[in-house]
Short mmCIF file of C-alpha atoms in Angstrom, two decimals:
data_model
loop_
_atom_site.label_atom_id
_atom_site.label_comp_id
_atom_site.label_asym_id
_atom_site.label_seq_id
_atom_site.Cartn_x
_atom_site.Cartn_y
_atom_site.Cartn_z
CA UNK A 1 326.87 14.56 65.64
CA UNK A 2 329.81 14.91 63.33
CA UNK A 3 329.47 14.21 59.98
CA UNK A 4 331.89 11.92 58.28
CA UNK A 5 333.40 11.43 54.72
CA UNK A 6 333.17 8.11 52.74
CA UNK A 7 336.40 6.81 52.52
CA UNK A 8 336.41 7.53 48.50
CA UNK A 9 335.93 11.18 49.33
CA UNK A 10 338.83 11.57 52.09
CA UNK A 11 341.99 13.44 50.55
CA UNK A 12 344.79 13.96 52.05
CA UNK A 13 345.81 17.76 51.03
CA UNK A 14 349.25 19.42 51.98
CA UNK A 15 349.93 22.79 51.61
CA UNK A 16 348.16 26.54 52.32
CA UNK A 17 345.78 26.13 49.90
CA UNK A 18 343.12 23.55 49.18
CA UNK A 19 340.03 23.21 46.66
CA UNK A 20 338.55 20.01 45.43
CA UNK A 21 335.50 19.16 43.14
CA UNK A 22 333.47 16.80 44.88
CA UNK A 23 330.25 15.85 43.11
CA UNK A 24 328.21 12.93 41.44
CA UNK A 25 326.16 12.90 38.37
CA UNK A 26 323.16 11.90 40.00
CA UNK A 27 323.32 15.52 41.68
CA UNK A 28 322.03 17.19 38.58
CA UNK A 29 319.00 15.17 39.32
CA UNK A 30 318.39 16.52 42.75
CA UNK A 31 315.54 18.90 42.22
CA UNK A 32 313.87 20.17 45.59
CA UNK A 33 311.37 22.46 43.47
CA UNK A 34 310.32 26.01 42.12
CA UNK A 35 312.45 29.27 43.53
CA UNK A 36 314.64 26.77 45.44
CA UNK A 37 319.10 27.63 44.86
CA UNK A 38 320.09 24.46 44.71
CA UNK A 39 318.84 23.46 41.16
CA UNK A 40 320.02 21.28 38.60
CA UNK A 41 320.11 24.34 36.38
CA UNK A 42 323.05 26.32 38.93
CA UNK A 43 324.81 23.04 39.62
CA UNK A 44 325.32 22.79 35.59
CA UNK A 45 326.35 26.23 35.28
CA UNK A 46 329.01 25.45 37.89
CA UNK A 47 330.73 22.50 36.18
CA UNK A 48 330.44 24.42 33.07
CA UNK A 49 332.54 27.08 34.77
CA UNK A 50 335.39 24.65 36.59
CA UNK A 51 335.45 22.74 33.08
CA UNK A 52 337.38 26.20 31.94
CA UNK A 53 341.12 25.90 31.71
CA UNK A 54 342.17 27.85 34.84
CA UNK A 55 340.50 25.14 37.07
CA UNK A 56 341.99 22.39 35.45
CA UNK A 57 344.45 21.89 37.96
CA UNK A 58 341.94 21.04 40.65
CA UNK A 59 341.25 17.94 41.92
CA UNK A 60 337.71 16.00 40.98
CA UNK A 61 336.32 12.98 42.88
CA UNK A 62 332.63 11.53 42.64
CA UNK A 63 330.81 11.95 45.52
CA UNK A 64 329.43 8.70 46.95
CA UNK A 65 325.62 8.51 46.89
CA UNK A 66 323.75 9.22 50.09
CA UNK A 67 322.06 6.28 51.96
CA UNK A 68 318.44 6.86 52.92
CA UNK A 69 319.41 7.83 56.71
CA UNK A 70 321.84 10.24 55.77
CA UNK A 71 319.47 11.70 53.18
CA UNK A 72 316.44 11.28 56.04
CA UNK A 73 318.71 14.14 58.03
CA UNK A 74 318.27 16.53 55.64
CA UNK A 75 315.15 16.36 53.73
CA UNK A 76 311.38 14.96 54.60
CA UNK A 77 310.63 11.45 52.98
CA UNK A 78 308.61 13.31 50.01
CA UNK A 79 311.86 14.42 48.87
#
């Protein structure tokens, strides 16, 4: 199956080009455990980096929350 974008997160993007900052807050809440690389901790560090001045020119939209089925693809229930 094909994934698909909420309709907040669709862009339309012209050129050669293209970066956008799609993310929500709640992601630096997503914390899948010990040794894992996706970790609040990196995701911080990120946004800390794209806050600098050079990325200002870059796009930012919130990410829409998951629902449970699309989360359900991904991860086991105990997550």
């Amino acid at each position: 199956a094909v994934a698909q974008r909420a309709p907040q997160a669709q862009l339309t993007l012209r050129g050669r080009d293209h970066a956008v900052i799609l993310t929500h807050p709640a992601c630096l809440a997503h914390d899948p455990g010990p040794g894992h690389p996706e970790c609040p901790d990196r995701l911080a560090a990120v946004l800390r980096a794209l806050a600098e001045p050079c990325f200002a020119g870059l796009p930012r939209v919130e990410a829409p929350l998951a629902t449970d089925a699309q989360l359900a693809r991904a991860h086991t229930p105990a997550l």
